[in-house]
C-alpha angles and dihedrals in degrees: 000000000000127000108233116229134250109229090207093069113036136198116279087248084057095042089051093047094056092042090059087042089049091041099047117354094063092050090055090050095049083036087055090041101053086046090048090058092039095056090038085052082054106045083058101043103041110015095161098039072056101046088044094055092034093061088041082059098051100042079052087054096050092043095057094038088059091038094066087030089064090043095056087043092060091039082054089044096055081050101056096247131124118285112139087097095046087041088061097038087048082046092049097044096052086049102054097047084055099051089043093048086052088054110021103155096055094050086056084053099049087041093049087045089056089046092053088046101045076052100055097037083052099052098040084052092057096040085051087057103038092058094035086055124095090199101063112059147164105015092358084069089039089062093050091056092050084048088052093044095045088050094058098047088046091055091044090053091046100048093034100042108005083173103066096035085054089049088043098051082044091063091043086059098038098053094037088057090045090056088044099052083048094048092050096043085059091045094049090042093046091046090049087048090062096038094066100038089051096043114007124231 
């Protein structure tokens, strides 16, 4: 018959498993956590300085991706294989990164302005079908009408004053991504914490 085990005192697979969590896990998470804060801090204090590096970022990216995307297509080329379609994907790609590199903060504008309005359109959609459907009632259809109402108003502040509707979804983010580093540097101190009462260093 098996002894049952104390939970108190685990097996040396589970001990060796919580030392390499203590030891590394816990530091990713706190690492994770303090860059999380830092880039919410920035996101306040510079938005467009941010804007401005994340669509570099993103023109580098799509330079390299078609980059390598052309070279495969000539390697598939030399191979007899198709390539025309990968060669003017590789071609698009490098030339919108390009293009995006050149004006970078007016690709984060029109990117932010397709984010605000996937979320209205979004949002009008579910509160349409929570207050078409027979199965939601009472406060449930009452939230569909604040979706629909929130989705127009969205839509109004985004066609009328992009400007403010784009500051305003960079706060959001900022300050969401702020909360959430907080949240993970307690969880990764806490858990670190526990780590070393239960098992020592």
């Amino acid at each position: 018959m098996a002894t049952p085990q104390n939970p108190t005192n685990p097996t040396g697979a589970v001990r060796s498993l919580m030392t390499e969590l203590g030891k590394g896990a816990f530091w990713a998470v706190l690492i994770r956590g303090i860059l999380a804060v830092l880039f919410g801090i920035l996101l306040l204090a510079a938005p467009a300085a941010m804007a401005v590096a994340l669509g570099i970022w993103v023109g580098a990216w799509l330079i390299v991706d078609g980059a390598l995307e052309i070279t495969h297509a000539l390697h598939a080329r030399r191979q007899n294989l198709s390539w025309g379609w990968e060669l003017g994907a590789g071609i698009a790609y490098v030339i919108g990164g390009v293009i995006i590199m050149i004006m970078p903060l007016s690709f984060a504008v029109m990117g932010g302005t397709v984010i605000l309005l996937m979320m209205a359109s979004g949002m009008l959609i579910r509160g349409i079908l929570s207050v078409a459907s027979k199965s939601f009632k009472g406060w449930s259809k009452a939230v569909g009408v604040l979706d629909m109402i929130f989705a127009v108003i969205m839509f109004i502040v985004v066609f009328s004053n992009p400007g403010a509707a784009l500051l305003a979804l960079v706060w959001i983010i900022a300050i969401y991504t702020i909360i959430l580093g907080i949240f993970l540097i307690i969880m990764a101190s806490v858990g670190r914490s526990h780590t070393k009462q239960a098992f020592g260093n």
